[in-house]
Amino acid sequence: MGSSSKLEKLAYEDRISNLPDPILTHILSFLPTKSAVGTTVLSKRWKSPFMSLPNLDFNDSVSIYRDMFGWDSRQKVSFMNFVDRILMLRGNDLNLERFSLNCVGNYHLTRVDEWIRIVVGHNVKEINLTLNFREVYKLVEDVYMCTSIEVFRLKWKILVDVPENVSFFSLKFLQFTGVKFASYESVEKLLRCCPVLEDLVIENCKWLSGCCLSVCGSALKNFSLDSYSYLDTDVELTILIDTPALETLDIRELTSEGIFIKENLFSITTASIDVAQKVERSVPSSVYGDSVFGLLKKISHVKYLTLCQSTLGALSYASDFSFPTFHDLNQLELIVDAWSGWTLLPSILGSAPNLETLVFPQFSSQSQFFRFSWSPPDRVPDCLSSKLKSIEIKNFQGINDEFSLVKYLLKHGRVLEMMSIDCSLLADDAKIQKKLYKFRRASSTCKLFL
């Protein structure tokens, strides 16, 4: 009987609450902030560990739909009071690892200012702001003086107006998505105060003034620029890149009149270039095409390169038609465009003597108005006869010129190990397969996959 009572007592004993504060805090850190708050109603014992949480994530998504349909504005007030209470009760000596705020609708912006000031005072290392207020929120200046911040993400209706004093001495990752900048030039002003910044992402942002987007940073390793969904036709924009240590470059851009890289990027390993001149252009297409060739020459040490259809279209207009030699290029992905088709392919292959992998995500145009023609070069590219091992073709439609190109690649691919062909939905797979298997292969080890 005594043994049974002892077991019953152990079954109801709250062992978790008896754990040390650091362990309880670690357990709570895996819960959403709102759920972690709920543990404090279980016992006063949980209050201290909760107040020491390293990460605070506030998301008003529960009340978003009520506010959208005008049901209960008190939900917003309740959310603001909740954030106030959590931040105010936190001890001044407790640092923060991460602060995330996701808000939509009508908010008191002065209260948002105060929240950010508080987290800056806690030596926060990561700030994520996703704000879609009814009016644009101007980022409070205190955040620019945060010497502890290492990761900073800003999204949606936020105005970035860089002050004179910026102290992002620890910042390594910076991302802007859909925000507004006071000017193009403010980006350079900000970046010059980020001495250890390694990653920069600029996606679909708007600019209130200026005409030169300058991206700089001696420590910057990865840069991504995407301006496809936003067009500013009134600005003759120039993009300058001064990042000597850059390793990864991803550009999707059709708002500028030219992209210029200051120095050869000797550390570059991966690049994806998707650029096009805007319709209301102020410089000739040949000049823009020359600037794209100039960009390629600065990244000629790249190992993995993607050239999109708009890029190939721009290159086809250039007056100085000369590709640099990509000695280190191992993998090339070409998304051919409907205008220039495969006309650039011989020159591109001829400029990549050590290419081993060739990928066509879009092999030819689906438009009935464009029919690609394949004209073999006088000299077989070196990579095709001695290095190219793998070719991947997607959206194969089975038109005659496609067969001509595949036949050429198989005929001259002496070390080819694999060719993979993915047919389009409307293609006759059986008919295509029968025709392809009749082509002679220069490589006895080449396997054909359909």
Coordinates of C-alpha atoms in Angstrom, one line a residue:
M1 CA 0.0 0.0 0.0
G2 CA 2.9 2.3 0.8
S3 CA 4.5 1.5 -2.5
S4 CA 1.3 2.3 -4.4
S5 CA 0.9 5.7 -2.7
K6 CA 4.5 6.6 -3.5
L7 CA 3.9 5.8 -7.2
E8 CA 0.7 7.8 -7.2
K9 CA 2.6 10.8 -5.7
L10 CA 5.3 10.6 -8.3
A11 CA 2.7 10.5 -11.1
Y12 CA 1.2 13.8 -10.0
E13 CA 4.5 15.5 -9.1
D14 CA 5.4 18.6 -11.2
R15 CA 8.9 17.7 -12.0
I16 CA 9.3 20.2 -14.9
S17 CA 8.7 23.2 -12.7
N18 CA 11.5 22.1 -10.5
L19 CA 14.0 22.3 -13.3
P20 CA 16.6 25.1 -13.2
D21 CA 15.7 28.4 -14.8
P22 CA 18.1 28.1 -17.7
I23 CA 16.6 24.7 -18.7
L24 CA 13.0 26.1 -18.5
T25 CA 14.0 29.1 -20.5
H26 CA 15.5 26.8 -23.1
I27 CA 12.3 24.7 -23.3
L28 CA 10.1 27.9 -23.7
S29 CA 12.3 29.2 -26.5
F30 CA 10.9 26.5 -28.8
L31 CA 7.4 27.8 -28.3
P32 CA 5.7 30.7 -30.1
T33 CA 5.8 33.8 -27.8
K34 CA 2.0 33.7 -27.3
S35 CA 2.2 30.1 -26.2
A36 CA 5.1 30.8 -23.9
V37 CA 3.1 33.5 -22.2
G38 CA 0.4 31.0 -21.6
T39 CA 2.7 28.9 -19.4
T40 CA 2.8 31.7 -16.8
V41 CA -0.8 30.9 -15.8
L42 CA 0.2 27.4 -14.8
S43 CA 2.5 28.6 -12.0
K44 CA 4.3 31.7 -10.8
R45 CA 7.4 29.4 -11.2
W46 CA 7.3 29.9 -15.0
K47 CA 7.2 33.7 -14.9
S48 CA 10.9 34.2 -14.4
P49 CA 12.0 31.8 -17.2
F50 CA 9.5 33.4 -19.5
M51 CA 10.8 36.9 -18.9
S52 CA 14.3 35.6 -19.8
L53 CA 13.3 34.3 -23.3
P54 CA 16.0 35.1 -25.9
N55 CA 13.5 35.3 -28.8
L56 CA 10.3 37.4 -28.9
D57 CA 8.1 36.9 -32.0
F58 CA 4.9 39.0 -32.2
N59 CA 2.4 38.4 -34.9
D60 CA -1.1 39.9 -35.0
S61 CA -2.4 37.4 -37.6
V62 CA -5.1 36.2 -35.2
S63 CA -6.7 39.7 -35.3
I64 CA -5.9 40.6 -38.9
Y65 CA -9.1 39.1 -40.3
R66 CA -11.3 40.7 -37.7
D67 CA -9.8 44.1 -38.5
M68 CA -10.2 43.5 -42.2
F69 CA -13.9 42.9 -41.9
G70 CA -14.4 45.6 -39.3
W71 CA -15.5 43.3 -36.5
D72 CA -13.5 44.2 -33.5
S73 CA -10.8 47.0 -33.4
R74 CA -10.3 46.1 -29.7
Q75 CA -8.3 43.2 -30.9
K76 CA -5.6 45.6 -32.1
V77 CA -5.5 47.5 -28.9
S78 CA -5.2 44.2 -27.0
F79 CA -2.3 43.1 -29.2
M80 CA -0.5 46.5 -28.6
N81 CA -1.0 46.2 -24.8
F82 CA 0.3 42.7 -24.9
V83 CA 3.5 43.7 -26.7
D84 CA 3.8 46.7 -24.3
R85 CA 3.5 44.4 -21.2
I86 CA 6.0 41.8 -22.4
L87 CA 8.7 44.4 -23.3
M88 CA 8.2 46.6 -20.2
L89 CA 8.4 43.7 -17.8
R90 CA 11.7 42.5 -19.2
G91 CA 14.7 43.1 -17.1
N92 CA 17.1 45.8 -18.4
D93 CA 20.1 43.4 -18.0
L94 CA 18.6 40.7 -20.2
N95 CA 19.8 40.7 -23.8
L96 CA 17.7 39.7 -26.8
E97 CA 18.7 37.3 -29.5
R98 CA 15.7 37.9 -31.9
F99 CA 12.8 40.3 -32.1
S100 CA 10.2 39.8 -34.8
L101 CA 7.1 41.9 -35.4
N102 CA 4.4 41.2 -38.0
C103 CA 1.6 43.7 -38.1
V104 CA -1.2 44.7 -40.5
G105 CA -3.7 47.5 -40.3
N106 CA -4.1 50.6 -38.2
Y107 CA -1.5 51.0 -35.4
H108 CA -0.2 53.8 -33.2
L109 CA 3.2 54.3 -34.9
T110 CA 4.6 56.0 -31.8
R111 CA 4.1 52.7 -29.9
V112 CA 6.0 50.8 -32.6
D113 CA 8.8 53.4 -32.2
E114 CA 9.0 52.6 -28.5
W115 CA 9.0 48.9 -29.0
I116 CA 12.0 49.1 -31.3
R117 CA 13.8 51.5 -28.9
I118 CA 13.3 49.0 -26.1
V119 CA 14.7 46.0 -28.1
V120 CA 17.7 48.1 -29.3
G121 CA 18.4 48.8 -25.6
H122 CA 18.5 45.0 -25.0
N123 CA 21.4 44.6 -27.4
V124 CA 19.2 42.6 -29.9
K125 CA 21.1 40.6 -32.5
E126 CA 18.3 40.0 -35.0
I127 CA 15.3 42.2 -36.0
N128 CA 12.6 41.2 -38.4
L129 CA 9.9 43.8 -39.2
T130 CA 7.0 42.9 -41.5
L131 CA 4.7 45.9 -41.3
N132 CA 1.8 46.7 -43.6
F133 CA 0.2 49.6 -41.8
R134 CA -2.4 51.9 -43.4
E135 CA 0.4 54.5 -43.7
V136 CA 4.1 54.1 -44.4
Y137 CA 6.1 53.6 -41.2
K138 CA 9.3 55.6 -41.1
L139 CA 12.0 53.5 -39.4
V140 CA 12.9 55.1 -36.1
E141 CA 16.5 56.5 -36.1
D142 CA 17.4 54.6 -32.9
V143 CA 17.7 51.4 -34.8
Y144 CA 20.5 52.8 -37.0
M145 CA 22.7 53.1 -33.9
C146 CA 22.3 49.5 -32.8
T147 CA 25.8 48.2 -32.7
S148 CA 24.7 44.7 -31.6
I149 CA 22.4 43.8 -34.5
E150 CA 23.7 41.1 -36.9
V151 CA 20.6 40.2 -38.9
F152 CA 18.1 42.9 -40.1
R153 CA 15.0 42.2 -42.3
L154 CA 12.5 44.8 -43.3
K155 CA 9.4 44.1 -45.3
W156 CA 6.5 46.0 -46.8
K157 CA 5.4 49.6 -45.9
I158 CA 8.5 50.9 -44.2
L159 CA 10.4 54.0 -45.2
V160 CA 14.2 53.8 -45.0
D161 CA 15.6 57.3 -44.6
V162 CA 19.2 56.9 -43.6
P163 CA 20.4 59.5 -41.0
E164 CA 23.9 60.9 -40.8
N165 CA 24.9 58.6 -38.0
V166 CA 24.8 54.9 -38.5
S167 CA 26.5 52.3 -36.4
F168 CA 25.8 48.9 -37.9
F169 CA 29.2 47.6 -36.9
S170 CA 28.1 44.0 -36.3
L171 CA 25.5 43.7 -39.2
K172 CA 26.1 40.6 -41.4
F173 CA 22.8 40.0 -43.1
L174 CA 20.5 42.8 -44.5
Q175 CA 17.3 42.3 -46.4
F176 CA 14.8 44.8 -47.8
T177 CA 11.5 43.5 -49.3
G178 CA 9.0 45.9 -50.8
V179 CA 10.1 48.9 -48.7
K180 CA 10.6 52.5 -49.7
F181 CA 13.9 54.3 -49.8
A182 CA 14.2 58.0 -49.5
S183 CA 16.6 57.9 -52.4
Y184 CA 18.7 55.5 -54.4
E185 CA 21.8 57.1 -53.0
S186 CA 20.7 56.3 -49.4
V187 CA 21.7 52.7 -50.0
E188 CA 25.3 53.5 -50.5
K189 CA 25.2 55.8 -47.5
L190 CA 23.9 52.9 -45.4
L191 CA 26.2 50.2 -46.7
R192 CA 29.3 52.3 -46.0
C193 CA 28.4 52.0 -42.3
C194 CA 28.2 48.2 -42.4
P195 CA 31.9 47.1 -42.4
V196 CA 31.2 43.4 -41.9
L197 CA 28.1 43.0 -44.0
E198 CA 28.2 39.7 -45.9
D199 CA 24.7 39.2 -47.3
L200 CA 22.5 41.9 -49.0
V201 CA 19.0 41.3 -50.5
I202 CA 17.0 44.0 -52.2
E203 CA 13.6 42.8 -53.5
N204 CA 10.9 44.9 -55.2
C205 CA 11.7 48.1 -53.4
K206 CA 10.6 51.7 -54.3
W207 CA 12.7 54.8 -54.5
L208 CA 11.5 58.3 -53.9
S209 CA 14.4 60.1 -55.6
G210 CA 17.9 59.7 -57.0
C211 CA 19.3 58.0 -60.1
C212 CA 22.2 55.9 -59.0
L213 CA 22.0 52.7 -57.0
S214 CA 25.5 52.0 -55.7
V215 CA 26.1 48.7 -53.9
C216 CA 29.4 48.6 -52.0
G217 CA 31.1 46.6 -49.3
S218 CA 34.6 45.1 -48.9
A219 CA 33.2 42.2 -46.9
L220 CA 30.0 41.5 -49.0
K221 CA 29.9 37.9 -50.2
N222 CA 26.3 37.5 -51.4
F223 CA 24.1 40.1 -53.2
S224 CA 20.6 39.6 -54.6
L225 CA 18.7 42.3 -56.5
D226 CA 15.1 41.8 -57.7
S227 CA 13.2 44.7 -59.3
Y228 CA 11.0 42.8 -61.7
S229 CA 7.7 43.8 -60.1
Y230 CA 8.5 47.5 -59.8
L231 CA 9.1 49.8 -62.8
D232 CA 10.2 53.4 -62.4
T233 CA 10.0 54.7 -66.0
D234 CA 10.8 58.3 -65.1
V235 CA 14.3 57.6 -63.8
E236 CA 17.4 57.0 -65.9
L237 CA 18.9 54.6 -63.4
T238 CA 22.5 53.4 -63.3
I239 CA 23.6 50.5 -61.0
L240 CA 27.1 50.4 -59.7
I241 CA 28.6 47.4 -57.9
D242 CA 31.8 47.7 -55.9
T243 CA 32.1 44.4 -54.0
P244 CA 35.5 42.9 -54.5
A245 CA 34.9 39.8 -52.2
L246 CA 31.5 38.9 -53.8
E247 CA 30.9 35.1 -54.2
T248 CA 27.3 35.0 -55.2
L249 CA 25.4 37.4 -57.5
D250 CA 21.7 37.2 -58.3
I251 CA 20.2 40.0 -60.4
R252 CA 16.7 40.2 -61.8
E253 CA 16.5 43.8 -63.0
L254 CA 14.7 45.7 -65.8
T255 CA 14.6 49.3 -64.5
S256 CA 18.2 50.5 -65.3
E257 CA 20.0 51.8 -68.3
G258 CA 23.2 49.9 -67.3
I259 CA 24.8 47.7 -64.6
F260 CA 28.5 48.3 -64.0
I261 CA 30.9 46.3 -61.8
K262 CA 33.9 48.3 -60.7
E263 CA 36.5 45.5 -60.5
N264 CA 36.8 41.9 -61.7
L265 CA 35.2 39.6 -59.2
F266 CA 37.9 37.0 -58.6
S267 CA 36.0 35.3 -55.7
I268 CA 32.7 34.9 -57.6
T269 CA 31.4 31.3 -57.8
T270 CA 27.7 31.6 -58.6
A271 CA 25.8 34.1 -60.7
S272 CA 22.3 34.4 -62.1
I273 CA 21.8 37.3 -64.6
D274 CA 18.3 38.2 -65.6
V275 CA 18.4 41.8 -67.0
A276 CA 16.5 43.7 -69.6
Q277 CA 16.3 47.3 -70.8
K278 CA 13.1 49.0 -69.9
V279 CA 10.7 49.8 -72.8
E280 CA 11.0 53.6 -72.4
R281 CA 14.8 53.5 -72.8
S282 CA 17.1 56.5 -73.0
V283 CA 20.1 54.8 -74.4
P284 CA 20.4 52.7 -77.6
S285 CA 19.8 48.9 -77.3
S286 CA 23.4 48.4 -78.5
V287 CA 24.8 50.4 -75.7
Y288 CA 22.8 48.5 -73.1
G289 CA 23.9 45.2 -74.7
D290 CA 27.5 46.3 -74.5
S291 CA 27.0 47.1 -70.7
V292 CA 25.7 43.5 -70.2
F293 CA 28.8 42.1 -71.9
G294 CA 30.9 44.3 -69.7
L295 CA 29.1 42.8 -66.7
L296 CA 29.9 39.3 -67.9
K297 CA 33.6 40.1 -68.3
K298 CA 33.7 41.2 -64.6
I299 CA 32.3 37.9 -63.5
S300 CA 34.4 35.7 -65.9
H301 CA 35.8 33.6 -62.9
V302 CA 32.3 32.2 -62.1
K303 CA 31.8 28.5 -61.7
Y304 CA 28.0 28.3 -61.9
L305 CA 26.2 30.7 -64.3
T306 CA 22.6 31.2 -65.3
L307 CA 21.7 33.4 -68.2
C308 CA 18.0 34.1 -68.6
Q309 CA 16.1 34.8 -71.7
S310 CA 16.0 38.6 -71.3
T311 CA 19.8 38.7 -70.8
L312 CA 20.4 36.8 -74.0
G313 CA 18.0 39.1 -75.8
A314 CA 19.9 42.1 -74.5
L315 CA 23.3 40.6 -75.6
S316 CA 22.0 40.0 -79.1
Y317 CA 21.8 43.8 -79.7
A318 CA 25.3 44.5 -78.5
S319 CA 27.8 46.2 -80.9
D320 CA 30.8 44.7 -79.3
F321 CA 29.9 41.0 -79.6
S322 CA 32.6 39.2 -77.7
F323 CA 32.2 36.9 -74.7
P324 CA 34.9 36.7 -72.1
T325 CA 36.6 33.3 -71.6
F326 CA 35.0 31.5 -68.6
H327 CA 38.0 29.3 -67.7
D328 CA 36.4 28.2 -64.4
L329 CA 32.8 27.7 -65.6
N330 CA 31.6 24.2 -64.6
Q331 CA 27.8 24.5 -65.0
L332 CA 25.8 26.7 -67.4
E333 CA 22.1 27.2 -67.4
L334 CA 20.6 28.9 -70.4
I335 CA 17.0 30.0 -70.7
V336 CA 16.8 30.9 -74.4
D337 CA 14.6 33.7 -75.5
A338 CA 12.2 33.8 -78.4
W339 CA 14.0 36.6 -80.3
S340 CA 17.6 35.4 -80.4
G341 CA 17.0 31.7 -80.0
W342 CA 20.1 29.6 -80.2
T343 CA 22.2 32.1 -82.2
L344 CA 24.4 32.9 -79.1
L345 CA 24.9 29.3 -78.1
P346 CA 28.0 28.6 -80.2
S347 CA 29.7 31.7 -78.9
I348 CA 28.8 30.9 -75.3
L349 CA 30.0 27.3 -75.5
G350 CA 33.2 28.5 -77.2
S351 CA 33.9 30.8 -74.3
A352 CA 33.6 28.0 -71.7
P353 CA 36.4 25.5 -72.4
N354 CA 36.0 23.5 -69.2
L355 CA 32.2 23.3 -69.1
E356 CA 30.9 20.0 -67.7
T357 CA 27.2 20.6 -67.2
L358 CA 24.7 22.3 -69.6
V359 CA 21.1 22.9 -68.6
F360 CA 18.2 24.2 -70.8
P361 CA 15.2 24.9 -68.5
Q362 CA 13.4 26.3 -71.6
F363 CA 14.7 24.7 -74.7
S364 CA 12.8 26.7 -77.3
S365 CA 9.9 29.1 -77.6
Q366 CA 6.3 28.0 -77.3
S367 CA 5.2 30.8 -79.5
Q368 CA 4.0 29.9 -83.0
F369 CA 5.5 33.2 -84.3
F370 CA 9.1 32.2 -83.4
R371 CA 10.9 29.2 -84.9
F372 CA 14.3 28.6 -83.6
S373 CA 17.0 27.7 -86.2
W374 CA 20.3 25.9 -85.4
S375 CA 23.3 26.8 -87.4
P376 CA 26.4 24.7 -86.3
P377 CA 29.6 26.6 -85.8
D378 CA 32.6 26.1 -88.1
R379 CA 34.6 24.7 -85.2
V380 CA 33.3 22.4 -82.5
P381 CA 33.6 24.1 -79.1
D382 CA 36.4 22.7 -77.0
C383 CA 34.1 21.9 -74.1
L384 CA 31.8 19.8 -76.2
S385 CA 34.7 17.6 -77.5
S386 CA 36.6 17.2 -74.3
K387 CA 34.8 18.3 -71.1
L388 CA 31.0 18.3 -71.3
K389 CA 29.6 15.4 -69.4
S390 CA 25.9 16.2 -68.7
I391 CA 23.2 17.9 -70.7
E392 CA 19.7 18.5 -69.3
I393 CA 16.9 19.6 -71.6
K394 CA 13.4 20.6 -70.5
N395 CA 10.2 21.4 -72.4
F396 CA 11.4 19.6 -75.6
Q397 CA 8.6 20.0 -78.2
G398 CA 9.9 17.8 -81.0
I399 CA 10.3 20.5 -83.7
N400 CA 12.9 19.9 -86.4
D401 CA 15.4 22.4 -85.2
E402 CA 15.4 21.0 -81.7
F403 CA 16.3 17.6 -83.2
S404 CA 19.1 19.2 -85.2
L405 CA 20.7 20.7 -82.1
V406 CA 20.4 17.5 -80.0
K407 CA 21.8 15.6 -82.9
Y408 CA 24.8 18.0 -83.1
L409 CA 25.4 17.7 -79.3
L410 CA 25.3 13.9 -79.4
K411 CA 27.5 13.7 -82.4
H412 CA 30.3 15.9 -81.0
G413 CA 30.0 15.2 -77.3
R414 CA 32.9 12.8 -77.0
V415 CA 33.0 12.5 -73.2
L416 CA 29.2 13.0 -72.7
E417 CA 27.9 10.7 -70.0
M418 CA 24.3 11.7 -69.8
M419 CA 21.6 13.6 -71.8
S420 CA 18.2 14.0 -70.1
I421 CA 15.3 15.2 -72.1
D422 CA 12.0 16.2 -70.6
C423 CA 9.3 16.6 -73.2
S424 CA 6.5 19.2 -73.1
L425 CA 3.0 18.1 -72.3
L426 CA 1.8 18.4 -75.9
A427 CA 4.7 16.5 -77.4
D428 CA 4.5 12.9 -78.7
D429 CA 6.9 11.2 -76.3
A430 CA 7.0 7.9 -78.2
K431 CA 7.7 9.5 -81.5
I432 CA 10.4 11.7 -80.1
Q433 CA 12.1 8.8 -78.3
K434 CA 12.1 6.7 -81.5
K435 CA 13.8 9.4 -83.4
L436 CA 16.3 10.4 -80.8
Y437 CA 17.6 6.8 -80.3
K438 CA 18.6 6.7 -84.0
F439 CA 21.1 9.6 -83.5
R440 CA 24.8 8.6 -83.4
R441 CA 26.6 9.3 -80.2
A442 CA 30.3 10.2 -80.1
S443 CA 30.5 8.9 -76.5
S444 CA 30.0 5.1 -76.1
T445 CA 29.1 5.7 -72.4
C446 CA 26.5 8.3 -73.0
K447 CA 23.1 7.4 -71.6
L448 CA 19.9 9.0 -73.0
F449 CA 17.0 9.6 -70.5
L450 CA 13.5 10.6 -71.6

